[in-house]
Tab-separated table of C-alpha atoms in Angstrom:
chain	number	residue	atom	x	y	z
T	117	MET	CA	76.773	22.161	-66.289
T	118	ASP	CA	76.110	21.984	-70.012
T	119	GLN	CA	72.270	22.539	-69.931
T	120	VAL	CA	69.358	22.806	-67.612
T	121	PHE	CA	66.181	20.840	-67.926
T	122	VAL	CA	63.018	22.535	-66.463
T	123	VAL	CA	60.859	20.072	-64.661
T	124	PRO	CA	57.177	20.952	-65.165
T	125	GLU	CA	54.651	21.716	-62.461
T	126	MET	CA	52.839	18.470	-62.738
T	127	ILE	CA	55.887	16.280	-62.609
T	128	THR	CA	57.326	18.149	-59.806
T	129	ALA	CA	54.153	17.543	-57.648
T	130	THR	CA	54.126	13.896	-58.808
T	131	LEU	CA	57.730	13.590	-57.664
T	132	GLY	CA	56.688	15.235	-54.270
T	133	PHE	CA	54.023	12.523	-53.808
T	134	ALA	CA	56.481	9.639	-54.670
T	135	VAL	CA	59.208	11.197	-52.466
T	136	PHE	CA	56.782	11.614	-49.592
T	137	LEU	CA	55.725	8.035	-49.937
T	138	LEU	CA	59.259	6.865	-49.996
T	139	GLY	CA	59.899	8.624	-46.617
T	140	ALA	CA	56.645	7.193	-45.096
T	141	ARG	CA	57.759	3.771	-46.222
T	142	LEU	CA	61.097	4.118	-44.746
T	143	THR	CA	59.795	5.489	-41.430
T	144	ARG	CA	57.589	2.294	-41.030
T	145	LYS	CA	60.375	0.085	-41.933
T	146	VAL	CA	63.238	1.670	-39.956
T	147	ALA	CA	62.813	1.809	-36.210
T	148	PHE	CA	65.472	4.425	-35.825
T	149	LEU	CA	63.413	6.959	-37.922
T	150	ARG	CA	60.456	6.456	-35.748
T	151	GLU	CA	62.310	6.365	-32.493
T	152	PHE	CA	64.072	9.798	-33.094
T	153	ASN	CA	60.947	11.332	-34.739
T	154	ILE	CA	62.547	12.182	-38.080
T	155	PRO	CA	59.792	13.653	-40.416
T	156	GLU	CA	58.770	11.398	-43.322
T	157	PRO	CA	59.179	13.901	-45.999
T	158	VAL	CA	62.714	14.688	-44.656
T	159	THR	CA	63.969	11.254	-45.092
T	160	GLY	CA	62.450	10.965	-48.777
T	161	GLY	CA	63.342	14.442	-49.772
T	162	LEU	CA	66.950	14.282	-48.727
T	163	ILE	CA	67.397	10.859	-50.601
T	164	ALA	CA	65.805	12.414	-53.686
T	165	ALA	CA	67.936	15.598	-53.567
T	166	ALA	CA	70.994	13.248	-53.303
T	167	ILE	CA	69.866	11.296	-56.420
T	168	PHE	CA	69.227	14.470	-58.225
T	169	ALA	CA	72.617	15.842	-57.499
T	170	ILE	CA	74.302	12.564	-58.550
T	171	PHE	CA	72.381	12.599	-61.785
T	172	THR	CA	73.426	16.324	-62.491
T	173	ALA	CA	77.113	15.394	-61.729
T	174	VAL	CA	77.091	12.333	-64.028
T	175	SER	CA	74.969	13.745	-66.917
T	176	GLY	CA	75.891	17.416	-66.850
T	177	VAL	CA	72.208	18.328	-67.078
T	178	GLY	CA	70.882	20.486	-64.289
T	179	LEU	CA	67.369	20.285	-63.005
T	180	SER	CA	64.999	23.283	-62.383
T	181	PHE	CA	61.808	22.472	-60.832
T	182	GLU	CA	58.624	24.482	-61.183
T	183	THR	CA	57.261	24.781	-57.719
T	184	ALA	CA	54.081	26.786	-57.581
T	185	ALA	CA	52.115	23.608	-56.480
T	186	ARG	CA	54.404	23.514	-53.440
T	187	ASP	CA	53.249	26.906	-52.450
T	188	TYR	CA	49.634	25.912	-52.646
T	189	PHE	CA	50.155	23.098	-50.330
T	190	LEU	CA	51.685	25.378	-47.782
T	191	VAL	CA	48.651	27.752	-47.636
T	192	VAL	CA	46.345	24.679	-47.417
T	193	PHE	CA	48.365	23.522	-44.373
T	194	PHE	CA	48.234	26.830	-42.602
T	195	ALA	CA	44.528	27.415	-43.271
T	196	GLY	CA	44.106	24.001	-41.582
T	197	ILE	CA	46.144	25.221	-38.561
T	198	GLY	CA	43.832	28.238	-38.268
T	199	LEU	CA	40.650	26.149	-38.588
T	200	ASN	CA	41.936	23.948	-35.745
T	201	ALA	CA	42.807	26.900	-33.458
T	202	ARG	CA	40.477	27.749	-30.550
T	203	LEU	CA	40.310	30.963	-28.932
T	204	SER	CA	40.706	29.224	-25.505
T	205	ASP	CA	44.042	27.842	-26.721
T	206	LEU	CA	45.147	31.275	-27.861
T	207	LEU	CA	44.209	32.978	-24.675
T	208	SER	CA	45.797	30.307	-22.551
T	209	GLY	CA	48.967	30.513	-24.677
T	210	GLY	CA	49.406	34.240	-24.267
T	211	LYS	CA	52.235	33.715	-21.689
T	212	ILE	CA	53.911	31.214	-24.037
T	213	LEU	CA	53.691	33.604	-26.973
T	214	VAL	CA	55.446	36.385	-25.054
T	215	LEU	CA	58.300	34.029	-23.809
T	216	LEU	CA	58.820	32.730	-27.412
T	217	LEU	CA	59.004	36.151	-28.595
T	218	VAL	CA	61.924	37.022	-26.041
T	219	LEU	CA	63.713	33.661	-26.745
T	220	THR	CA	63.404	34.408	-30.559
T	221	LEU	CA	65.008	37.664	-30.277
T	222	GLY	CA	67.839	36.285	-27.888
T	223	THR	CA	68.388	33.424	-30.665
T	224	ILE	CA	68.703	36.083	-33.345
T	225	ILE	CA	71.318	37.778	-31.294
T	226	VAL	CA	73.198	34.697	-30.453
T	227	GLN	CA	73.123	33.476	-33.928
T	228	ASN	CA	74.802	36.593	-35.204
T	229	VAL	CA	77.320	36.540	-32.517
T	230	VAL	CA	78.326	33.121	-33.446
T	231	GLY	CA	78.182	33.982	-37.196
T	232	ILE	CA	80.644	37.039	-36.749
T	233	ALA	CA	82.869	34.875	-35.006
T	234	GLY	CA	82.868	32.093	-37.642
T	235	ALA	CA	83.462	34.846	-40.291
T	236	THR	CA	86.268	36.561	-38.518
T	237	MET	CA	87.903	33.187	-37.717
T	238	PHE	CA	88.076	32.332	-41.377
T	239	GLY	CA	89.338	35.753	-42.577
T	240	LEU	CA	86.075	37.005	-43.895
T	241	PRO	CA	84.694	40.508	-43.143
T	242	ALA	CA	82.725	40.716	-39.802
T	243	GLN	CA	79.584	42.178	-41.413
T	244	SER	CA	79.257	38.881	-43.490
T	245	GLY	CA	78.590	37.022	-40.133
T	246	VAL	CA	75.016	37.881	-40.645
T	247	LEU	CA	75.021	35.370	-43.553
T	248	PHE	CA	76.568	32.830	-41.244
T	249	GLY	CA	74.014	33.717	-38.603
T	250	SER	CA	70.390	34.715	-38.545
T	251	ALA	CA	70.002	36.130	-42.046
T	252	ALA	CA	70.419	32.444	-43.473
T	253	LEU	CA	69.223	30.390	-40.337
T	254	ILE	CA	66.344	31.915	-38.647
T	255	GLY	CA	65.639	33.977	-41.873
T	256	GLY	CA	66.005	31.274	-44.356
T	257	HIS	CA	66.829	31.246	-48.066
T	258	GLY	CA	64.663	34.404	-48.802
T	259	THR	CA	66.120	36.497	-46.245
T	260	ALA	CA	69.609	35.454	-46.992
T	261	ILE	CA	69.100	36.339	-50.705
T	262	ALA	CA	67.434	39.650	-49.744
T	263	TRP	CA	70.280	40.807	-47.572
T	264	ALA	CA	73.311	39.555	-49.760
T	265	PRO	CA	73.428	42.782	-51.814
T	266	ASN	CA	73.708	44.861	-48.830
T	267	VAL	CA	76.476	42.683	-47.204
T	268	ALA	CA	78.358	42.756	-50.626
T	269	SER	CA	77.970	46.495	-50.773
T	270	ALA	CA	79.373	46.897	-47.168
T	271	THR	CA	82.007	44.441	-47.313
T	272	GLY	CA	82.950	43.954	-51.180
T	273	LEU	CA	82.332	40.143	-50.703
T	274	ASN	CA	80.893	39.176	-54.299
T	275	SER	CA	80.017	35.698	-53.221
T	276	SER	CA	77.579	36.834	-50.360
T	277	ALA	CA	74.384	35.456	-52.224
T	278	GLU	CA	75.959	32.051	-52.752
T	279	LEU	CA	77.357	32.161	-49.061
T	280	GLY	CA	73.769	32.853	-47.758
T	281	VAL	CA	72.267	30.285	-49.777
T	282	ALA	CA	74.690	27.454	-48.974
T	283	MET	CA	74.359	28.345	-45.098
T	284	ALA	CA	70.516	28.316	-45.477
T	285	THR	CA	70.553	24.869	-47.111
T	286	LEU	CA	72.730	23.258	-44.573
T	287	GLY	CA	70.774	24.837	-41.891
T	288	LEU	CA	67.497	23.558	-43.256
T	289	ILE	CA	68.855	19.902	-43.354
T	290	ALA	CA	70.203	20.350	-39.590
T	291	ALA	CA	66.844	21.792	-38.802
T	292	SER	CA	64.990	18.655	-40.161
T	293	LEU	CA	67.295	16.317	-38.309
T	294	VAL	CA	67.588	17.639	-34.830
T	295	GLY	CA	64.043	18.569	-33.625
T	296	GLY	CA	62.862	14.937	-33.294
T	297	PRO	CA	65.869	13.740	-31.231
T	298	ILE	CA	65.468	16.705	-28.950
T	299	ALA	CA	61.852	15.743	-28.201
T	300	LYS	CA	62.620	12.235	-27.744
T	301	LEU	CA	65.379	13.248	-25.146
T	302	LEU	CA	63.082	15.489	-23.272
T	303	VAL	CA	60.021	13.347	-23.282
T	304	GLY	CA	61.907	10.239	-22.240
T	305	ARG	CA	64.046	12.059	-19.571
T	306	HIS	CA	61.194	13.780	-17.864
T	307	ARG	CA	58.487	11.065	-18.392
T	308	LEU	CA	56.073	13.533	-20.227
T	309	LYS	CA	52.686	12.977	-21.437
T	310	SER	CA	50.225	14.944	-23.525
T	311	THR	CA	47.410	16.517	-21.486
T	312	HIS	CA	45.420	16.950	-24.692
T	313	GLU	CA	44.305	13.319	-25.233
T	314	GLY	CA	40.838	12.930	-26.501
T	315	GLU	CA	40.649	16.462	-27.856
T	316	GLY	CA	41.051	15.462	-31.622
T	317	ASP	CA	43.830	15.513	-33.998
T	318	VAL	CA	45.444	18.768	-35.035
T	319	VAL	CA	48.155	17.569	-37.592
T	320	GLY	CA	48.366	13.802	-38.564
T	321	VAL	CA	47.082	10.690	-37.098
T	322	SER	CA	49.305	8.579	-34.793
T	323	PHE	CA	51.036	5.499	-36.338
T	324	GLU	CA	48.838	3.294	-34.173
T	325	GLU	CA	45.554	4.887	-35.223
T	326	GLU	CA	46.327	4.990	-39.106
T	327	SER	CA	44.486	1.784	-39.869
T	328	ASN	CA	41.455	2.806	-37.819
T	329	ALA	CA	40.818	6.064	-39.250
T	330	THR	CA	37.303	5.058	-40.535
T	331	GLU	CA	35.653	8.437	-40.111
T	332	ILE	CA	37.210	9.814	-43.442
T	333	SER	CA	34.846	9.787	-46.429
T	334	HIS	CA	34.233	11.508	-49.639
T	335	VAL	CA	31.705	13.739	-47.781
T	336	THR	CA	34.083	14.712	-45.039
T	337	LEU	CA	36.918	15.247	-47.532
T	338	MET	CA	34.708	17.564	-49.507
T	339	ARG	CA	33.478	19.533	-46.520
T	340	VAL	CA	37.046	20.059	-45.042
T	341	MET	CA	38.283	20.982	-48.707
T	342	LEU	CA	35.631	23.583	-48.945
T	343	SER	CA	36.453	25.100	-45.547
T	344	LEU	CA	40.079	25.290	-46.485
T	345	HIS	CA	39.413	26.923	-49.868
T	346	VAL	CA	37.172	29.466	-48.485
T	347	ALA	CA	39.838	30.381	-45.780
T	348	ILE	CA	42.479	30.507	-48.528
T	349	ILE	CA	40.444	32.859	-50.902
T	350	LEU	CA	39.567	35.288	-47.927
T	351	GLY	CA	43.247	34.913	-47.009
T	352	TYR	CA	44.293	36.143	-50.678
T	353	VAL	CA	41.844	39.093	-50.060
T	354	LEU	CA	43.278	39.908	-46.700
T	355	HIS	CA	46.821	39.649	-47.998
T	356	GLU	CA	45.980	42.237	-50.727
T	357	VAL	CA	44.423	44.554	-48.047
T	358	LEU	CA	47.462	44.284	-45.919
T	359	GLU	CA	49.758	45.049	-48.858
T	360	GLU	CA	47.697	48.053	-49.677
T	361	ILE	CA	48.435	49.612	-46.216
T	362	GLY	CA	52.189	48.574	-46.441
T	363	LEU	CA	52.205	45.524	-44.165
T	364	MET	CA	54.050	42.839	-46.018
T	365	LEU	CA	53.543	39.367	-44.779
T	366	PRO	CA	53.916	35.731	-46.285
T	367	LEU	CA	50.575	34.683	-47.760
T	368	PHE	CA	50.196	31.807	-45.362
T	369	VAL	CA	49.796	34.257	-42.433
T	370	PRO	CA	46.433	35.925	-43.625
T	371	CYS	CA	45.349	32.331	-44.502
T	372	LEU	CA	46.183	31.248	-40.976
T	373	ILE	CA	44.387	34.344	-39.525
T	374	VAL	CA	41.338	33.948	-41.621
T	375	GLY	CA	41.260	30.107	-40.657
T	376	ILE	CA	41.290	31.113	-36.898
T	377	ILE	CA	38.311	33.494	-37.459
T	378	LEU	CA	36.264	31.119	-39.588
T	379	GLY	CA	36.998	28.032	-37.219
T	380	ASN	CA	35.736	29.757	-34.185
T	381	ALA	CA	32.877	31.634	-35.859
T	382	ARG	CA	31.603	28.203	-37.000
T	383	MET	CA	31.733	26.856	-33.481
T	384	LEU	CA	29.821	30.046	-32.131
T	385	LEU	CA	27.187	30.326	-34.999
T	386	ALA	CA	26.711	26.819	-36.054
T	387	PRO	CA	27.597	24.455	-33.062
T	388	LYS	CA	25.385	21.688	-34.528
T	389	ALA	CA	26.993	21.671	-38.006
T	390	PRO	CA	29.139	18.703	-38.890
T	391	PRO	CA	32.463	19.363	-37.516
T	392	VAL	CA	35.568	20.388	-39.528
T	393	ALA	CA	38.045	21.352	-36.749
T	394	ARG	CA	40.086	18.636	-35.067
T	395	THR	CA	38.704	15.869	-37.119
T	396	PRO	CA	40.641	12.973	-38.605
T	397	THR	CA	39.842	14.308	-42.049
T	398	LEU	CA	41.346	17.798	-41.479
T	399	ALA	CA	44.373	16.155	-39.659
T	400	VAL	CA	45.126	13.889	-42.390
T	401	LEU	CA	44.753	16.583	-45.126
T	402	SER	CA	46.978	18.931	-43.012
T	403	GLU	CA	49.696	16.349	-42.748
T	404	PHE	CA	49.366	15.484	-46.338
T	405	ALA	CA	49.801	19.224	-47.377
T	406	LEU	CA	52.659	19.821	-45.114
T	407	GLY	CA	54.283	16.497	-46.132
T	408	VAL	CA	54.195	17.484	-49.892
T	409	PHE	CA	55.346	20.944	-49.288
T	410	LEU	CA	58.350	19.850	-47.345
T	411	ALA	CA	59.049	16.759	-49.720
T	412	ILE	CA	59.269	19.081	-52.855
T	413	SER	CA	61.227	21.721	-50.701
T	414	LEU	CA	63.949	19.182	-49.699
T	415	MET	CA	64.051	17.184	-52.925
T	416	THR	CA	64.742	20.426	-55.003
T	417	LEU	CA	67.556	21.476	-52.773
T	418	ASP	CA	70.688	22.448	-54.839
T	419	PHE	CA	73.626	20.802	-53.244
T	420	SER	CA	75.888	22.455	-55.794
T	421	THR	CA	75.575	25.764	-53.745
T	422	LEU	CA	77.668	23.861	-51.041
T	423	SER	CA	80.547	23.068	-53.392
T	424	GLY	CA	82.415	26.120	-52.916
T	425	ALA	CA	81.362	26.815	-49.264
T	426	GLY	CA	84.322	25.282	-47.738
T	427	LEU	CA	85.278	24.621	-44.167
T	428	ALA	CA	84.012	28.077	-42.959
T	429	ILE	CA	80.278	27.083	-43.625
T	430	MET	CA	80.579	23.609	-42.389
T	431	ALA	CA	82.202	24.639	-39.069
T	432	THR	CA	79.766	27.335	-38.520
T	433	VAL	CA	76.590	25.277	-39.188
T	434	GLY	CA	78.060	22.849	-36.806
T	435	ALA	CA	78.525	25.315	-34.077
T	436	GLN	CA	75.187	26.998	-34.640
T	437	THR	CA	73.553	23.565	-34.339
T	438	LEU	CA	75.101	22.624	-31.336
T	439	ILE	CA	74.332	26.001	-29.726
T	440	THR	CA	70.640	25.799	-30.812
T	441	VAL	CA	70.386	22.315	-29.158
T	442	VAL	CA	71.846	23.614	-25.907
T	443	LEU	CA	69.607	26.688	-25.956
T	444	VAL	CA	66.318	24.773	-26.475
T	445	ILE	CA	67.069	22.004	-23.835
T	446	PHE	CA	68.736	24.142	-21.091
T	447	VAL	CA	66.866	27.430	-21.624
T	448	LEU	CA	63.591	27.147	-23.686
T	449	PHE	CA	62.400	23.960	-22.231
T	450	PRO	CA	62.740	25.185	-18.549
T	451	ILE	CA	61.333	28.604	-19.207
T	452	LEU	CA	58.154	27.124	-21.030
T	453	GLY	CA	57.584	24.951	-18.096
T	454	ARG	CA	59.243	21.733	-18.544
T	455	ASN	CA	55.915	20.055	-19.593
T	456	TYR	CA	54.939	17.891	-22.845
T	457	ASP	CA	53.955	21.164	-24.667
T	458	ALA	CA	57.420	22.785	-23.929
T	459	ALA	CA	59.100	19.628	-25.250
T	460	VAL	CA	57.085	19.832	-28.395
T	461	LEU	CA	57.793	23.495	-28.751
T	462	ALA	CA	61.585	22.646	-28.269
T	463	SER	CA	61.632	20.354	-31.299
T	464	GLY	CA	59.654	23.066	-33.227
T	465	PHE	CA	61.898	26.101	-32.223
T	466	ALA	CA	64.915	24.005	-33.185
T	467	GLY	CA	63.434	23.578	-36.564
T	468	PHE	CA	62.315	27.122	-36.906
T	469	SER	CA	65.527	28.850	-35.703
T	470	LEU	CA	67.829	26.671	-37.911
T	471	GLY	CA	65.464	26.321	-40.745
T	472	ALA	CA	62.146	27.326	-41.581
T	473	THR	CA	58.449	27.376	-40.113
T	474	PRO	CA	57.342	24.428	-42.247
T	475	THR	CA	60.341	22.574	-40.870
T	476	ALA	CA	59.501	23.413	-37.338
T	477	ILE	CA	55.743	22.100	-37.927
T	478	ALA	CA	57.139	19.031	-39.508
T	479	ASN	CA	59.234	18.239	-36.522
T	480	MET	CA	56.374	18.857	-34.179
T	481	THR	CA	53.949	16.669	-36.338
T	482	ALA	CA	56.425	13.777	-36.229
T	483	VAL	CA	56.693	14.277	-32.403
T	484	THR	CA	52.760	14.312	-31.653
T	485	LYS	CA	52.114	11.612	-34.043
T	486	ARG	CA	54.190	9.361	-31.702
T	487	TYR	CA	53.610	10.987	-28.166
T	488	GLY	CA	50.210	12.863	-28.438
T	489	PRO	CA	48.540	16.109	-29.401
T	490	ALA	CA	49.879	19.498	-28.470
T	491	PRO	CA	47.566	21.912	-30.166
T	492	ILE	CA	48.714	25.147	-28.730
T	493	ALA	CA	52.162	24.574	-30.154
T	494	PHE	CA	50.841	24.647	-33.691
T	495	VAL	CA	49.302	27.935	-33.295
T	496	VAL	CA	51.800	29.887	-31.038
T	497	LEU	CA	54.922	28.890	-32.981
T	498	PRO	CA	53.687	30.023	-36.633
T	499	LEU	CA	52.539	33.326	-35.166
T	500	VAL	CA	55.944	34.099	-33.612
T	501	SER	CA	57.879	32.938	-36.852
T	502	ALA	CA	55.345	34.909	-39.132
T	503	PHE	CA	54.775	38.238	-37.305
T	504	PHE	CA	57.876	38.926	-35.296
T	505	VAL	CA	60.982	37.206	-36.783
T	506	ASP	CA	61.219	39.363	-40.052
T	507	ILE	CA	61.016	42.615	-38.079
T	508	ALA	CA	63.362	41.682	-35.311
T	509	ASN	CA	65.876	39.940	-37.642
T	510	ALA	CA	65.816	43.106	-40.018
T	511	ILE	CA	66.663	45.477	-37.109
T	512	VAL	CA	69.526	43.264	-35.903
T	513	ILE	CA	71.124	42.635	-39.358
T	514	GLN	CA	70.810	46.248	-40.351
T	515	SER	CA	72.546	47.272	-37.288
T	516	ILE	CA	75.404	44.886	-37.904
T	517	VAL	CA	75.767	45.378	-41.615
T	518	ASN	CA	75.965	49.418	-41.124
T	519	PHE	CA	78.345	49.135	-38.173
């Protein structure tokens, strides 16, 4: 690569909008994408990433995207999830939350067993299996990069960082593609229906209702944006407080928590005030924010990290994806009750365990746009992925690396 061109923030965001619209257009034109619940930004994002990769290969000019706007859209989305959450849902979802915690720990262990087997099979140190397993998959790019120096120190594998990033990249792609088909299979096979019809939208408006969303106006948009920004500002404050006491969490988690508090306080203290939670306006804004975040995330994937990965990563990602699909269909879905909410959570858990929380939410959004709401899923899964995964993952990874 001869030189690198830095794409400014404004252009990155603008490309994100265009990529999202490309995916949305293709989803409405290609029945296959709707039938298998492929998220709109995934389609556009992967096409854009491929185009950028071809451009770099032909021109020799690399592209480096400034992505601060992407992170803004992420906290807007999770603040909206918080505003939509009802205490009654959280209380009723207590059992589901506990079950998901146990299933997540089991998934972390299974991923590392498969990862160690893959590393050993291809002649790599056994400890590097964490980079074929939970460090890169359920942990994502950040966790893989964070643990790479430890793996390199323990094994002498100098390419640990590149290995982890490549694995996380392929995992993210797989996560974006398998969640929707899983839900289609479960909903169709068991003839499941949403039990939350008429309760209002959480994320997105169904394809059938898009042209009828007449309740959205400049006033409702301003009201919802004000509520979102208040939640985000207070989320920043809470984030600083938590850091001061030594509790390190992603910024979206405090924003989610504050959103939950504000949304329920508004219902209790001002029940006659114009609604914000579960309105078409908030649903559309939430889907917009998630869509742009995921479109930017996927279009900026660097496929060059896969060039030296070889057969080991391709084979291991294939095995991990197959095992994940089997686990969510034959273990998670029955344990969670074989109902519609369990099917939506299955699609989300597949996205979360192979990729990241936003991927999981995008999978569930695509499913609920077609089959109906599942509000508890959008609260419970982010809580599991935010509060539990990093701690459990760190303990398991540390044990393997130091073995």
